Amino acid sequence: MTKVTFFKRNGVYYGFRETGHTGYGESGDDILCSALSAMTMLIINTVEISYASDIEYTIDEETTDITVKCMSALPEYSDDEKKQFAVSGLFAAYFYQLNDLTEEYYDFLEVDEIEQ
């Protein structure tokens, strides 16, 4: 099972941590794992390139432990309100997309959020 925990501060999403293998299919043929990987890389690339924001991320392919944080989503780290809204909105969209996926893949995916 893959567990994705989203980080929030004062109701604003600014990152997430993914841990574990989904176990939905064989390695290399796991469509759920592929979807999560694609969406995670979309988030990283969009924030870094399209929104020109610093994003911290670590990807351990062996343990499938991935941590992604973009502090510019938070007002205390950025004065650019449009960038804050765009970045936090992207993380929120991922949160809601994954929650939708849990309806079908509840044995393989768990989504949570913590206020930090």
Coordinates of C-alpha atoms in Angstrom, one line a residue:
M1 CA 0.0 0.0 0.0
T2 CA 1.1 3.5 -0.7
K3 CA 0.4 6.1 1.9
V4 CA 0.4 9.8 0.9
T5 CA 0.4 12.4 3.7
F6 CA -0.1 16.0 2.7
F7 CA 1.4 18.8 4.7
K8 CA -0.7 21.9 5.5
R9 CA -0.1 25.0 7.5
N10 CA -3.1 27.2 8.4
G11 CA -5.2 25.3 5.9
V12 CA -2.6 25.8 3.1
Y13 CA -1.1 22.8 1.3
Y14 CA 2.6 23.0 0.8
G15 CA 3.9 19.4 0.3
F16 CA 3.4 15.7 0.7
R17 CA 5.2 12.5 1.5
E18 CA 4.6 9.2 -0.3
T19 CA 5.7 5.9 1.2
G20 CA 5.3 2.3 0.2
H21 CA 4.6 0.2 -2.9
T22 CA 0.9 0.2 -4.0
G23 CA 1.0 -3.6 -4.7
Y24 CA -1.7 -3.2 -7.3
G25 CA 0.3 -4.9 -10.0
E26 CA 3.7 -6.5 -10.8
S27 CA 6.7 -4.2 -10.8
G28 CA 6.8 -2.4 -14.1
D29 CA 3.1 -3.1 -14.8
D30 CA 1.5 -1.4 -11.8
I31 CA -0.7 1.2 -13.4
L32 CA -1.5 2.8 -10.0
C33 CA 2.1 3.2 -9.2
S34 CA 2.7 4.7 -12.7
A35 CA -0.1 7.2 -12.2
L36 CA 1.3 8.3 -8.8
S37 CA 4.7 8.7 -10.2
A38 CA 3.5 10.7 -13.2
M39 CA 1.4 13.0 -11.1
T40 CA 4.2 13.5 -8.6
M41 CA 6.7 14.5 -11.4
L42 CA 4.0 16.8 -12.9
I43 CA 3.8 18.6 -9.5
I44 CA 7.6 18.9 -9.2
N45 CA 8.1 20.1 -12.7
T46 CA 5.2 22.5 -12.7
V47 CA 6.2 24.2 -9.5
E48 CA 9.9 24.3 -10.5
I49 CA 9.6 25.3 -14.1
S50 CA 6.2 26.9 -14.7
Y51 CA 5.9 28.7 -11.4
A52 CA 9.6 29.3 -11.1
S53 CA 9.6 28.3 -7.4
D54 CA 12.1 26.5 -5.3
I55 CA 10.9 23.0 -4.5
E56 CA 12.6 20.6 -2.2
Y57 CA 12.2 16.9 -3.0
T58 CA 13.8 13.6 -2.3
I59 CA 13.1 10.4 -4.2
D60 CA 14.4 7.1 -2.8
E61 CA 13.5 4.6 -5.6
E62 CA 14.6 1.7 -3.5
T63 CA 12.2 2.4 -0.6
T64 CA 9.7 4.4 -2.7
D65 CA 9.9 7.1 -0.1
I66 CA 9.2 10.5 -1.7
T67 CA 9.0 13.9 0.0
V68 CA 8.0 17.1 -1.7
K69 CA 7.8 20.5 -0.1
C70 CA 7.5 24.0 -1.6
M71 CA 7.6 26.6 1.1
S72 CA 6.7 29.4 -1.3
A73 CA 3.1 28.2 -1.0
L74 CA 3.1 29.7 2.5
P75 CA 2.7 33.5 3.1
E76 CA 5.5 33.6 5.6
Y77 CA 8.0 32.4 2.9
S78 CA 6.7 34.4 -0.2
D79 CA 5.2 37.8 -0.8
D80 CA 3.9 36.8 -4.2
E81 CA 0.2 35.9 -3.5
K82 CA -0.4 34.6 -7.0
K83 CA 2.5 32.2 -6.7
Q84 CA 1.3 31.1 -3.2
F85 CA -2.2 30.5 -4.6
A86 CA -0.9 28.6 -7.6
V87 CA 1.5 26.3 -5.7
S88 CA -0.9 25.5 -2.9
G89 CA -3.7 25.0 -5.4
L90 CA -1.6 22.5 -7.2
F91 CA -0.9 20.5 -4.0
A92 CA -4.6 20.7 -3.1
A93 CA -5.7 19.5 -6.5
Y94 CA -3.3 16.5 -6.1
F95 CA -4.8 15.8 -2.6
Y96 CA -8.4 15.8 -4.0
Q97 CA -7.4 13.7 -7.1
L98 CA -5.8 11.0 -4.8
N99 CA -8.9 11.0 -2.6
D100 CA -10.9 10.3 -5.7
L101 CA -8.6 7.4 -6.5
T102 CA -9.0 5.9 -3.0
E103 CA -12.6 5.2 -3.9
E104 CA -11.5 2.5 -6.4
Y105 CA -8.1 1.6 -5.0
Y106 CA -8.8 1.7 -1.3
D107 CA -6.8 -1.5 -0.7
F108 CA -3.7 0.0 -2.3
L109 CA -3.8 3.8 -1.6
E110 CA -4.3 5.8 1.6
V111 CA -4.4 9.6 1.7
D112 CA -4.1 11.7 4.9
E113 CA -3.2 15.2 5.8
I114 CA -1.4 16.8 8.8
E115 CA -1.3 20.3 10.0
Q116 CA 2.3 21.4 10.7

